[in-house]
Every structure is written in C-alpha cells, then in structure tokens.
Amino acid sequence: MKEKIYFVLSMIIFGAVGVFAKYINMTSSEIAFFLSLIGGLMLLAVFVWTKQKVPWQKVRKNAAALFIASAALSGNWIFLFQAYKETTIANAALSYYFAPVMVIMLSPFVLKEKLSLKKAVCICIAMLGLFFILQNGRLETIGHQLLGIGYGLVAACFYAILTLVNKFIRDLDGMANTLLQLGLSVVILSPFVLTTNGFHFSSITGNTLIWMLVLGTLHGGVGFYLFFAGMKGLRGQSIAVLSYIDPLTSLLISVLIVGERMALQQLIGAVLLLGSIWIGETGVKRKEGTVYND
C-alpha cells in the first residue's frame, strides 16, 4: 500500500511538469540537465544529512542496468520537454501516456508477465485513441502539433525502457537508486548539451531560475524518489494503471489552469486511451478461492 501511495504522488508531480517545461526559457536538453543536477544535489544533501552510505558493491552488480536506466531517463526528459514546447500540454501528455501501453506489450517478454486477451483488446483500443488524438490542429499549426506528439511518443519509448529496466535493479533502496540515476544523467547529458546547443547562461532570467529550481527540487528530487521507491513494490502492469494519474493531472492543468482547449476528437481519443488502460489494468483476481487486488 505504501508503494502505491508513493507512486500515485509521483504521478501527480509528473503531471504538473508541463507547465514548468513549457515556459522555462531554455532548450529541452538544458532543462533536462539542470533538472538532473538540481534534483541530484538535493537528494545528495538529504543522503549526507541522514548519514546514509552508497552500497558500492551492490552498485557494481547493477552497473549496466543503472547506466541504461539513466540514459533512458535523459532521453525521456529531452523529448518530453520538447513535446511540451511544440504542442499543447494535453497533446504532449496524451502521446506520452502511450508509454504504459508499451510497458504492457513488453511485459510478457521482458518481465515474463502474462498478457491476457482483455489487455490485448485494450491495447488495440488505446491505439485507436492515439489515432484520434493525432487528428488535431488547424492547418497552419498542425505541423507543430504532430511534431510535438511525435516527440511525446519518443519520450514514451524511453519511459517504457526506464520502467522495465528498473525492475531489474536489485538491492538498492529508492533514495540510492534515484541519486545514482540522477547523477549518471548529469554525466550523460553534460557532453550532449555541450556538443549540441551548448549552455546559454546569459539568457537565464530571474523567473527562469526560480521555475528551474522549483522544477528540479519537486520533479527531479521528490518526484523521482517517490517514483523509484514506489515502483520497487509494484508489478510492471500495475505501474501502468497507476500511471494514468499523470496524464489526467496534465489534462486538468491544461484546461483549468493554462486555458488550453481540446477538440472533440481529442476528447474521444483521451477517453479511449485512458479508459482502455484503466479497464485493462483494474479488476480483481482469484487464486485458490481468494479474492485480492493487484
């Protein structure tokens, strides 16, 4: 139960990231770098304050998985933040939410979890929902809309990899796991930013700095600690259903706070996409006469 609460809280925090990313005057790779750096430094301070130690022997055993997960985390952020810049928060969130569908499809092969007929049907419905979401935008803006949705789908691929790879990380608690992955993300992103757009410190305003600090602390530190700590006690397909809170939070913020409008076909697509995943992942199971929830 504690793991589910942690994961739900992380999804609410992640659902609000679009507001920050959309209005921070930095490139998506810079935002990803500073998010990793600020979140990592915050968790390092907590780590030192609570006198915890990194179990380096266990880190070595998980070195490959940690590196792959960190690379996936870096790619996830870069493409997700770019999606928010190219399209609406709703579009980016909905296309990004295709990640749980990928997790469900890959779970039988990677995690050896059974894929039921109901889940297979729900995946098809989710794909239909994505199709409706893609049918969006006026002619003069549809190019950017589709580009943003495309970035969101690529981010979803990285998210699926991140989720699945973390299931193979053993004997590391949530704090150490998060700190290591954020630290490795800084190492991975540093040369990437330097060799692409570079750092533009002169363009950072006071408001941008404040928004970035809040984003790094809340999203990079607190959010990902709750995310990793929560997922350790959940099955891959359970993670998928709880993840629906992320796009729902984004949709509410998009409509109620930012004032973005959704076309009818988008609403239909959102209902099909989110509803299919919810139906596919809910319900009770029976085993040896006992009823229990996932």
PDB file of C-alpha atoms in Angstrom:
ATOM      1  CA  MET A   1       0.000   0.000   0.000  1.00  0.00           C
ATOM      2  CA  LYS A   2       2.822   2.401   0.869  1.00  0.00           C
ATOM      3  CA  GLU A   3       4.419   1.804  -2.536  1.00  0.00           C
ATOM      4  CA  LYS A   4       1.155   2.639  -4.305  1.00  0.00           C
ATOM      5  CA  ILE A   5       0.821   5.908  -2.377  1.00  0.00           C
ATOM      6  CA  TYR A   6       4.391   6.871  -3.269  1.00  0.00           C
ATOM      7  CA  PHE A   7       3.805   6.088  -6.930  1.00  0.00           C
ATOM      8  CA  VAL A   8       0.495   7.996  -7.074  1.00  0.00           C
ATOM      9  CA  LEU A   9       2.120  11.088  -5.541  1.00  0.00           C
ATOM     10  CA  SER A  10       4.958  10.884  -8.070  1.00  0.00           C
ATOM     11  CA  MET A  11       2.432  10.738 -10.920  1.00  0.00           C
ATOM     12  CA  ILE A  12       0.689  13.893  -9.653  1.00  0.00           C
ATOM     13  CA  ILE A  13       4.047  15.693  -9.521  1.00  0.00           C
ATOM     14  CA  PHE A  14       4.979  14.471 -13.002  1.00  0.00           C
ATOM     15  CA  GLY A  15       1.593  15.545 -14.352  1.00  0.00           C
ATOM     16  CA  ALA A  16       2.374  19.149 -13.436  1.00  0.00           C
ATOM     17  CA  VAL A  17       5.758  19.246 -15.182  1.00  0.00           C
ATOM     18  CA  GLY A  18       4.327  20.549 -18.465  1.00  0.00           C
ATOM     19  CA  VAL A  19       3.569  23.979 -17.016  1.00  0.00           C
ATOM     20  CA  PHE A  20       7.190  24.382 -15.945  1.00  0.00           C
ATOM     21  CA  ALA A  21       8.790  22.964 -19.098  1.00  0.00           C
ATOM     22  CA  LYS A  22       6.588  24.951 -21.465  1.00  0.00           C
ATOM     23  CA  TYR A  23       7.500  28.335 -20.020  1.00  0.00           C
ATOM     24  CA  ILE A  24      11.129  27.885 -18.949  1.00  0.00           C
ATOM     25  CA  ASN A  25      13.276  29.781 -21.451  1.00  0.00           C
ATOM     26  CA  MET A  26      15.824  27.010 -22.047  1.00  0.00           C
ATOM     27  CA  THR A  27      16.304  24.237 -24.582  1.00  0.00           C
ATOM     28  CA  SER A  28      14.842  20.866 -23.638  1.00  0.00           C
ATOM     29  CA  SER A  29      18.318  19.354 -23.156  1.00  0.00           C
ATOM     30  CA  GLU A  30      19.326  22.211 -20.832  1.00  0.00           C
ATOM     31  CA  ILE A  31      16.160  21.742 -18.790  1.00  0.00           C
ATOM     32  CA  ALA A  32      16.872  18.009 -18.550  1.00  0.00           C
ATOM     33  CA  PHE A  33      20.459  18.688 -17.440  1.00  0.00           C
ATOM     34  CA  PHE A  34      19.592  21.224 -14.754  1.00  0.00           C
ATOM     35  CA  LEU A  35      16.664  19.094 -13.597  1.00  0.00           C
ATOM     36  CA  SER A  36      19.038  16.171 -13.052  1.00  0.00           C
ATOM     37  CA  LEU A  37      21.663  18.404 -11.429  1.00  0.00           C
ATOM     38  CA  ILE A  38      19.330  20.209  -9.011  1.00  0.00           C
ATOM     39  CA  GLY A  39      17.386  17.074  -8.126  1.00  0.00           C
ATOM     40  CA  GLY A  40      20.608  15.118  -7.637  1.00  0.00           C
ATOM     41  CA  LEU A  41      22.167  17.791  -5.403  1.00  0.00           C
ATOM     42  CA  MET A  42      19.004  17.957  -3.299  1.00  0.00           C
ATOM     43  CA  LEU A  43      18.958  14.206  -2.772  1.00  0.00           C
ATOM     44  CA  LEU A  44      22.719  14.177  -2.101  1.00  0.00           C
ATOM     45  CA  ALA A  45      22.199  16.721   0.681  1.00  0.00           C
ATOM     46  CA  VAL A  46      19.469  14.536   2.196  1.00  0.00           C
ATOM     47  CA  PHE A  47      21.688  11.478   1.769  1.00  0.00           C
ATOM     48  CA  VAL A  48      24.560  13.138   3.655  1.00  0.00           C
ATOM     49  CA  TRP A  49      22.270  14.672   6.302  1.00  0.00           C
ATOM     50  CA  THR A  50      20.730  11.288   7.130  1.00  0.00           C
ATOM     51  CA  LYS A  51      24.224   9.681   7.133  1.00  0.00           C
ATOM     52  CA  GLN A  52      23.345   7.104   4.511  1.00  0.00           C
ATOM     53  CA  LYS A  53      26.020   5.340   2.506  1.00  0.00           C
ATOM     54  CA  VAL A  54      26.013   4.149  -1.082  1.00  0.00           C
ATOM     55  CA  PRO A  55      26.392   0.343  -1.175  1.00  0.00           C
ATOM     56  CA  TRP A  56      29.066   0.326  -3.883  1.00  0.00           C
ATOM     57  CA  GLN A  57      29.241  -3.463  -4.080  1.00  0.00           C
ATOM     58  CA  LYS A  58      25.538  -3.559  -4.966  1.00  0.00           C
ATOM     59  CA  VAL A  59      26.030  -0.642  -7.351  1.00  0.00           C
ATOM     60  CA  ARG A  60      28.645  -2.621  -9.264  1.00  0.00           C
ATOM     61  CA  LYS A  61      26.238  -5.549  -9.605  1.00  0.00           C
ATOM     62  CA  ASN A  62      23.606  -3.191 -11.036  1.00  0.00           C
ATOM     63  CA  ALA A  63      26.004  -1.019 -13.054  1.00  0.00           C
ATOM     64  CA  ALA A  64      24.700  -1.954 -16.501  1.00  0.00           C
ATOM     65  CA  ALA A  65      21.031  -1.552 -15.537  1.00  0.00           C
ATOM     66  CA  LEU A  66      21.733   1.767 -13.805  1.00  0.00           C
ATOM     67  CA  PHE A  67      23.524   3.167 -16.862  1.00  0.00           C
ATOM     68  CA  ILE A  68      20.789   2.062 -19.273  1.00  0.00           C
ATOM     69  CA  ALA A  69      18.077   3.441 -16.970  1.00  0.00           C
ATOM     70  CA  SER A  70      19.918   6.772 -16.639  1.00  0.00           C
ATOM     71  CA  ALA A  71      20.321   7.054 -20.409  1.00  0.00           C
ATOM     72  CA  ALA A  72      16.600   6.291 -20.809  1.00  0.00           C
ATOM     73  CA  LEU A  73      15.773   8.899 -18.163  1.00  0.00           C
ATOM     74  CA  SER A  74      17.851  11.507 -20.010  1.00  0.00           C
ATOM     75  CA  GLY A  75      16.231  10.748 -23.365  1.00  0.00           C
ATOM     76  CA  ASN A  76      12.805  10.696 -21.750  1.00  0.00           C
ATOM     77  CA  TRP A  77      13.202  14.199 -20.374  1.00  0.00           C
ATOM     78  CA  ILE A  78      14.709  15.722 -23.513  1.00  0.00           C
ATOM     79  CA  PHE A  79      11.922  14.502 -25.792  1.00  0.00           C
ATOM     80  CA  LEU A  80       9.137  15.126 -23.288  1.00  0.00           C
ATOM     81  CA  PHE A  81      10.180  18.734 -22.672  1.00  0.00           C
ATOM     82  CA  GLN A  82      10.494  19.296 -26.413  1.00  0.00           C
ATOM     83  CA  ALA A  83       6.988  17.860 -26.858  1.00  0.00           C
ATOM     84  CA  TYR A  84       5.628  20.425 -24.392  1.00  0.00           C
ATOM     85  CA  LYS A  85       7.327  23.212 -26.355  1.00  0.00           C
ATOM     86  CA  GLU A  86       5.979  22.073 -29.740  1.00  0.00           C
ATOM     87  CA  THR A  87       2.382  21.261 -28.836  1.00  0.00           C
ATOM     88  CA  THR A  88      -0.198  21.716 -26.087  1.00  0.00           C
ATOM     89  CA  ILE A  89       0.240  20.247 -22.620  1.00  0.00           C
ATOM     90  CA  ALA A  90      -2.734  17.962 -23.312  1.00  0.00           C
ATOM     91  CA  ASN A  91      -1.306  16.645 -26.601  1.00  0.00           C
ATOM     92  CA  ALA A  92       2.135  16.056 -25.119  1.00  0.00           C
ATOM     93  CA  ALA A  93       0.730  14.310 -22.049  1.00  0.00           C
ATOM     94  CA  LEU A  94      -1.638  12.077 -24.025  1.00  0.00           C
ATOM     95  CA  SER A  95       1.001  10.976 -26.548  1.00  0.00           C
ATOM     96  CA  TYR A  96       3.489  10.437 -23.720  1.00  0.00           C
ATOM     97  CA  TYR A  97       0.942   8.308 -21.926  1.00  0.00           C
ATOM     98  CA  PHE A  98       1.259   5.712 -24.651  1.00  0.00           C
ATOM     99  CA  ALA A  99       4.216   4.503 -22.555  1.00  0.00           C
ATOM    100  CA  PRO A 100       2.053   2.280 -20.287  1.00  0.00           C
ATOM    101  CA  VAL A 101       0.729   0.589 -23.433  1.00  0.00           C
ATOM    102  CA  MET A 102       4.326  -0.188 -24.390  1.00  0.00           C
ATOM    103  CA  VAL A 103       5.023  -1.498 -20.878  1.00  0.00           C
ATOM    104  CA  ILE A 104       2.028  -3.832 -21.108  1.00  0.00           C
ATOM    105  CA  MET A 105       3.076  -5.070 -24.551  1.00  0.00           C
ATOM    106  CA  LEU A 106       6.670  -5.702 -23.462  1.00  0.00           C
ATOM    107  CA  SER A 107       5.920  -7.144 -20.002  1.00  0.00           C
ATOM    108  CA  PRO A 108       5.339 -10.716 -21.268  1.00  0.00           C
ATOM    109  CA  PHE A 109       8.752 -10.719 -22.998  1.00  0.00           C
ATOM    110  CA  VAL A 110      10.834  -8.730 -20.519  1.00  0.00           C
ATOM    111  CA  LEU A 111       9.179  -9.396 -17.148  1.00  0.00           C
ATOM    112  CA  LYS A 112       7.528 -12.723 -18.050  1.00  0.00           C
ATOM    113  CA  GLU A 113       4.109 -11.387 -17.021  1.00  0.00           C
ATOM    114  CA  LYS A 114       1.067 -12.899 -18.735  1.00  0.00           C
ATOM    115  CA  LEU A 115      -0.763 -10.750 -21.307  1.00  0.00           C
ATOM    116  CA  SER A 116      -4.465 -11.555 -21.164  1.00  0.00           C
ATOM    117  CA  LEU A 117      -6.930 -11.277 -24.038  1.00  0.00           C
ATOM    118  CA  LYS A 118      -8.619  -8.355 -22.292  1.00  0.00           C
ATOM    119  CA  LYS A 119      -5.338  -6.445 -22.105  1.00  0.00           C
ATOM    120  CA  ALA A 120      -4.636  -7.180 -25.774  1.00  0.00           C
ATOM    121  CA  VAL A 121      -8.050  -5.756 -26.752  1.00  0.00           C
ATOM    122  CA  CYS A 122      -7.430  -2.718 -24.562  1.00  0.00           C
ATOM    123  CA  ILE A 123      -4.104  -2.113 -26.305  1.00  0.00           C
ATOM    124  CA  CYS A 124      -5.925  -2.020 -29.653  1.00  0.00           C
ATOM    125  CA  ILE A 125      -8.470   0.459 -28.244  1.00  0.00           C
ATOM    126  CA  ALA A 126      -5.624   2.589 -26.871  1.00  0.00           C
ATOM    127  CA  MET A 127      -4.059   2.693 -30.329  1.00  0.00           C
ATOM    128  CA  LEU A 128      -7.389   3.829 -31.755  1.00  0.00           C
ATOM    129  CA  GLY A 129      -7.463   6.557 -29.111  1.00  0.00           C
ATOM    130  CA  LEU A 130      -3.986   7.682 -30.146  1.00  0.00           C
ATOM    131  CA  PHE A 131      -5.201   7.849 -33.748  1.00  0.00           C
ATOM    132  CA  PHE A 132      -7.999  10.257 -32.736  1.00  0.00           C
ATOM    133  CA  ILE A 133      -5.535  12.365 -30.773  1.00  0.00           C
ATOM    134  CA  LEU A 134      -3.377  12.663 -33.883  1.00  0.00           C
ATOM    135  CA  GLN A 135      -6.359  14.093 -35.821  1.00  0.00           C
ATOM    136  CA  ASN A 136      -5.877  17.513 -34.270  1.00  0.00           C
ATOM    137  CA  GLY A 137      -4.992  21.065 -35.083  1.00  0.00           C
ATOM    138  CA  ARG A 138      -5.745  23.744 -37.637  1.00  0.00           C
ATOM    139  CA  LEU A 139      -3.929  23.561 -40.964  1.00  0.00           C
ATOM    140  CA  GLU A 140      -1.492  26.331 -40.095  1.00  0.00           C
ATOM    141  CA  THR A 141      -0.467  24.738 -36.772  1.00  0.00           C
ATOM    142  CA  ILE A 142      -0.880  21.034 -37.426  1.00  0.00           C
ATOM    143  CA  GLY A 143       2.791  20.606 -38.352  1.00  0.00           C
ATOM    144  CA  HIS A 144       3.955  21.703 -34.909  1.00  0.00           C
ATOM    145  CA  GLN A 145       1.137  19.736 -33.249  1.00  0.00           C
ATOM    146  CA  LEU A 146       2.150  16.490 -34.944  1.00  0.00           C
ATOM    147  CA  LEU A 147       5.844  17.171 -34.310  1.00  0.00           C
ATOM    148  CA  GLY A 148       5.122  17.656 -30.608  1.00  0.00           C
ATOM    149  CA  ILE A 149       3.044  14.479 -30.488  1.00  0.00           C
ATOM    150  CA  GLY A 150       5.900  12.643 -32.219  1.00  0.00           C
ATOM    151  CA  TYR A 151       8.337  13.865 -29.566  1.00  0.00           C
ATOM    152  CA  GLY A 152       5.875  12.701 -26.924  1.00  0.00           C
ATOM    153  CA  LEU A 153       5.774   9.203 -28.432  1.00  0.00           C
ATOM    154  CA  VAL A 154       9.592   9.003 -28.499  1.00  0.00           C
ATOM    155  CA  ALA A 155       9.625  10.110 -24.844  1.00  0.00           C
ATOM    156  CA  ALA A 156       7.104   7.345 -24.168  1.00  0.00           C
ATOM    157  CA  CYS A 157       9.540   4.785 -25.603  1.00  0.00           C
ATOM    158  CA  PHE A 158      12.262   5.971 -23.239  1.00  0.00           C
ATOM    159  CA  TYR A 159       9.795   5.933 -20.328  1.00  0.00           C
ATOM    160  CA  ALA A 160       8.876   2.324 -21.085  1.00  0.00           C
ATOM    161  CA  ILE A 161      12.561   1.365 -21.149  1.00  0.00           C
ATOM    162  CA  LEU A 162      13.140   3.213 -17.860  1.00  0.00           C
ATOM    163  CA  THR A 163      10.215   1.428 -16.207  1.00  0.00           C
ATOM    164  CA  LEU A 164      11.202  -2.048 -17.369  1.00  0.00           C
ATOM    165  CA  VAL A 165      14.938  -1.718 -16.683  1.00  0.00           C
ATOM    166  CA  ASN A 166      14.299  -0.520 -13.124  1.00  0.00           C
ATOM    167  CA  LYS A 167      12.554  -3.813 -12.395  1.00  0.00           C
ATOM    168  CA  PHE A 168      15.968  -5.481 -12.818  1.00  0.00           C
ATOM    169  CA  ILE A 169      17.778  -3.246 -10.326  1.00  0.00           C
ATOM    170  CA  ARG A 170      18.184  -5.273  -7.131  1.00  0.00           C
ATOM    171  CA  ASP A 171      19.018  -4.475  -3.502  1.00  0.00           C
ATOM    172  CA  LEU A 172      19.116  -0.684  -3.910  1.00  0.00           C
ATOM    173  CA  ASP A 173      16.630   1.415  -1.954  1.00  0.00           C
ATOM    174  CA  GLY A 174      14.667   4.225  -3.573  1.00  0.00           C
ATOM    175  CA  MET A 175      16.929   7.026  -2.334  1.00  0.00           C
ATOM    176  CA  ALA A 176      20.202   5.473  -3.510  1.00  0.00           C
ATOM    177  CA  ASN A 177      18.678   4.376  -6.804  1.00  0.00           C
ATOM    178  CA  THR A 178      17.308   7.846  -7.540  1.00  0.00           C
ATOM    179  CA  LEU A 179      20.531   9.612  -6.547  1.00  0.00           C
ATOM    180  CA  LEU A 180      22.647   7.340  -8.743  1.00  0.00           C
ATOM    181  CA  GLN A 181      20.381   7.671 -11.773  1.00  0.00           C
ATOM    182  CA  LEU A 182      20.188  11.448 -11.490  1.00  0.00           C
ATOM    183  CA  GLY A 183      23.975  11.632 -11.090  1.00  0.00           C
ATOM    184  CA  LEU A 184      24.538   9.424 -14.125  1.00  0.00           C
ATOM    185  CA  SER A 185      22.040  11.537 -16.078  1.00  0.00           C
ATOM    186  CA  VAL A 186      24.153  14.624 -15.355  1.00  0.00           C
ATOM    187  CA  VAL A 187      27.234  12.781 -16.652  1.00  0.00           C
ATOM    188  CA  ILE A 188      25.393  11.638 -19.784  1.00  0.00           C
ATOM    189  CA  LEU A 189      23.718  14.972 -20.503  1.00  0.00           C
ATOM    190  CA  SER A 190      26.773  17.206 -19.959  1.00  0.00           C
ATOM    191  CA  PRO A 191      28.632  16.270 -23.178  1.00  0.00           C
ATOM    192  CA  PHE A 192      25.343  16.043 -25.070  1.00  0.00           C
ATOM    193  CA  VAL A 193      24.378  19.636 -24.233  1.00  0.00           C
ATOM    194  CA  LEU A 194      27.910  20.939 -24.866  1.00  0.00           C
ATOM    195  CA  THR A 195      28.130  19.325 -28.312  1.00  0.00           C
ATOM    196  CA  THR A 196      24.646  20.347 -29.455  1.00  0.00           C
ATOM    197  CA  ASN A 197      23.172  23.664 -28.347  1.00  0.00           C
ATOM    198  CA  GLY A 198      25.603  24.452 -25.522  1.00  0.00           C
ATOM    199  CA  PHE A 199      24.751  26.252 -22.286  1.00  0.00           C
ATOM    200  CA  HIS A 200      23.276  29.760 -22.528  1.00  0.00           C
ATOM    201  CA  PHE A 201      23.695  31.179 -19.026  1.00  0.00           C
ATOM    202  CA  SER A 202      23.350  34.783 -20.218  1.00  0.00           C
ATOM    203  CA  SER A 203      19.730  34.166 -21.272  1.00  0.00           C
ATOM    204  CA  ILE A 204      18.644  32.861 -17.860  1.00  0.00           C
ATOM    205  CA  THR A 205      16.336  35.386 -16.194  1.00  0.00           C
ATOM    206  CA  GLY A 206      15.276  35.576 -12.551  1.00  0.00           C
ATOM    207  CA  ASN A 207      11.913  33.968 -13.250  1.00  0.00           C
ATOM    208  CA  THR A 208      13.530  31.180 -15.280  1.00  0.00           C
ATOM    209  CA  LEU A 209      15.930  30.470 -12.420  1.00  0.00           C
ATOM    210  CA  ILE A 210      13.095  30.280  -9.874  1.00  0.00           C
ATOM    211  CA  TRP A 211      10.989  27.987 -12.086  1.00  0.00           C
ATOM    212  CA  MET A 212      14.011  25.780 -12.735  1.00  0.00           C
ATOM    213  CA  LEU A 213      14.827  25.479  -9.021  1.00  0.00           C
ATOM    214  CA  VAL A 214      11.238  24.525  -8.230  1.00  0.00           C
ATOM    215  CA  LEU A 215      11.163  22.026 -11.087  1.00  0.00           C
ATOM    216  CA  GLY A 216      14.498  20.481 -10.117  1.00  0.00           C
ATOM    217  CA  THR A 217      13.588  20.135  -6.446  1.00  0.00           C
ATOM    218  CA  LEU A 218       9.996  18.976  -6.826  1.00  0.00           C
ATOM    219  CA  HIS A 219      10.202  16.932 -10.026  1.00  0.00           C
ATOM    220  CA  GLY A 220      13.829  15.797 -10.099  1.00  0.00           C
ATOM    221  CA  GLY A 221      14.240  15.229  -6.373  1.00  0.00           C
ATOM    222  CA  VAL A 222      10.980  14.473  -4.598  1.00  0.00           C
ATOM    223  CA  GLY A 223       9.073  13.163  -7.615  1.00  0.00           C
ATOM    224  CA  PHE A 224      11.646  10.659  -8.781  1.00  0.00           C
ATOM    225  CA  TYR A 225      12.426   9.437  -5.276  1.00  0.00           C
ATOM    226  CA  LEU A 226       8.732   8.611  -4.837  1.00  0.00           C
ATOM    227  CA  PHE A 227       8.666   7.121  -8.346  1.00  0.00           C
ATOM    228  CA  PHE A 228      11.567   4.707  -7.812  1.00  0.00           C
ATOM    229  CA  ALA A 229      10.632   3.869  -4.221  1.00  0.00           C
ATOM    230  CA  GLY A 230       7.061   3.118  -5.290  1.00  0.00           C
ATOM    231  CA  MET A 231       7.813   1.028  -8.363  1.00  0.00           C
ATOM    232  CA  LYS A 232      10.048  -1.388  -6.446  1.00  0.00           C
ATOM    233  CA  GLY A 233       6.983  -2.946  -4.795  1.00  0.00           C
ATOM    234  CA  LEU A 234       4.689  -2.971  -7.850  1.00  0.00           C
ATOM    235  CA  ARG A 235       4.306  -5.270 -10.822  1.00  0.00           C
ATOM    236  CA  GLY A 236       5.018  -3.836 -14.275  1.00  0.00           C
ATOM    237  CA  GLN A 237       1.373  -3.879 -15.337  1.00  0.00           C
ATOM    238  CA  SER A 238       0.240  -2.360 -12.010  1.00  0.00           C
ATOM    239  CA  ILE A 239       2.617   0.519 -12.672  1.00  0.00           C
ATOM    240  CA  ALA A 240       0.832   1.006 -15.984  1.00  0.00           C
ATOM    241  CA  VAL A 241      -2.609   1.514 -14.450  1.00  0.00           C
ATOM    242  CA  LEU A 242      -1.419   3.866 -11.716  1.00  0.00           C
ATOM    243  CA  SER A 243       0.389   5.922 -14.339  1.00  0.00           C
ATOM    244  CA  TYR A 244      -2.964   7.137 -15.699  1.00  0.00           C
ATOM    245  CA  ILE A 245      -2.914   9.755 -12.920  1.00  0.00           C
ATOM    246  CA  ASP A 246      -0.052  11.526 -14.712  1.00  0.00           C
ATOM    247  CA  PRO A 247      -1.938  12.448 -17.925  1.00  0.00           C
ATOM    248  CA  LEU A 248      -5.169  13.154 -16.030  1.00  0.00           C
ATOM    249  CA  THR A 249      -3.301  15.692 -13.908  1.00  0.00           C
ATOM    250  CA  SER A 250      -1.821  17.206 -17.079  1.00  0.00           C
ATOM    251  CA  LEU A 251      -5.245  17.404 -18.728  1.00  0.00           C
ATOM    252  CA  LEU A 252      -6.784  19.148 -15.722  1.00  0.00           C
ATOM    253  CA  ILE A 253      -3.931  21.644 -15.572  1.00  0.00           C
ATOM    254  CA  SER A 254      -4.090  22.167 -19.345  1.00  0.00           C
ATOM    255  CA  VAL A 255      -7.801  23.001 -19.332  1.00  0.00           C
ATOM    256  CA  LEU A 256      -8.405  24.561 -15.906  1.00  0.00           C
ATOM    257  CA  ILE A 257      -5.159  26.492 -15.317  1.00  0.00           C
ATOM    258  CA  VAL A 258      -3.470  27.127 -18.671  1.00  0.00           C
ATOM    259  CA  GLY A 259      -6.779  27.505 -20.540  1.00  0.00           C
ATOM    260  CA  GLU A 260      -5.941  25.243 -23.488  1.00  0.00           C
ATOM    261  CA  ARG A 261      -8.864  23.866 -25.479  1.00  0.00           C
ATOM    262  CA  MET A 262      -9.357  20.298 -26.609  1.00  0.00           C
ATOM    263  CA  ALA A 263     -11.143  19.391 -29.837  1.00  0.00           C
ATOM    264  CA  LEU A 264     -13.914  16.778 -29.796  1.00  0.00           C
ATOM    265  CA  GLN A 265     -11.721  14.162 -31.459  1.00  0.00           C
ATOM    266  CA  GLN A 266      -9.052  14.758 -28.813  1.00  0.00           C
ATOM    267  CA  LEU A 267     -11.583  14.176 -26.051  1.00  0.00           C
ATOM    268  CA  ILE A 268     -12.711  10.958 -27.736  1.00  0.00           C
ATOM    269  CA  GLY A 269      -9.093   9.862 -28.113  1.00  0.00           C
ATOM    270  CA  ALA A 270      -8.319  10.704 -24.483  1.00  0.00           C
ATOM    271  CA  VAL A 271     -11.310   8.687 -23.253  1.00  0.00           C
ATOM    272  CA  LEU A 272     -10.356   5.711 -25.439  1.00  0.00           C
ATOM    273  CA  LEU A 273      -6.679   5.837 -24.486  1.00  0.00           C
ATOM    274  CA  LEU A 274      -7.047   6.393 -20.753  1.00  0.00           C
ATOM    275  CA  GLY A 275     -10.198   4.315 -20.415  1.00  0.00           C
ATOM    276  CA  SER A 276      -8.731   1.282 -22.184  1.00  0.00           C
ATOM    277  CA  ILE A 277      -5.664   1.230 -19.953  1.00  0.00           C
ATOM    278  CA  TRP A 278      -7.784   1.675 -16.839  1.00  0.00           C
ATOM    279  CA  ILE A 279     -10.130  -1.170 -17.781  1.00  0.00           C
ATOM    280  CA  GLY A 280      -7.242  -3.381 -18.825  1.00  0.00           C
ATOM    281  CA  GLU A 281      -5.453  -2.956 -15.513  1.00  0.00           C
ATOM    282  CA  THR A 282      -8.308  -2.957 -12.991  1.00  0.00           C
ATOM    283  CA  GLY A 283     -10.400  -5.706 -11.567  1.00  0.00           C
ATOM    284  CA  VAL A 284      -9.890  -8.445  -9.068  1.00  0.00           C
ATOM    285  CA  LYS A 285      -8.116 -11.732  -9.491  1.00  0.00           C
ATOM    286  CA  ARG A 286      -8.974 -15.055  -7.992  1.00  0.00           C
ATOM    287  CA  LYS A 287      -6.429 -17.563  -6.849  1.00  0.00           C
ATOM    288  CA  GLU A 288      -7.122 -20.589  -4.743  1.00  0.00           C
ATOM    289  CA  GLY A 289     -10.504 -19.204  -3.756  1.00  0.00           C
ATOM    290  CA  THR A 290      -9.114 -15.905  -2.506  1.00  0.00           C
ATOM    291  CA  VAL A 291     -10.046 -12.550  -3.968  1.00  0.00           C
ATOM    292  CA  TYR A 292      -7.313  -9.932  -3.954  1.00  0.00           C
ATOM    293  CA  ASN A 293      -6.398  -6.721  -5.744  1.00  0.00           C
ATOM    294  CA  ASP A 294      -3.206  -6.177  -7.706  1.00  0.00           C
TER     295      ASP A 294
END
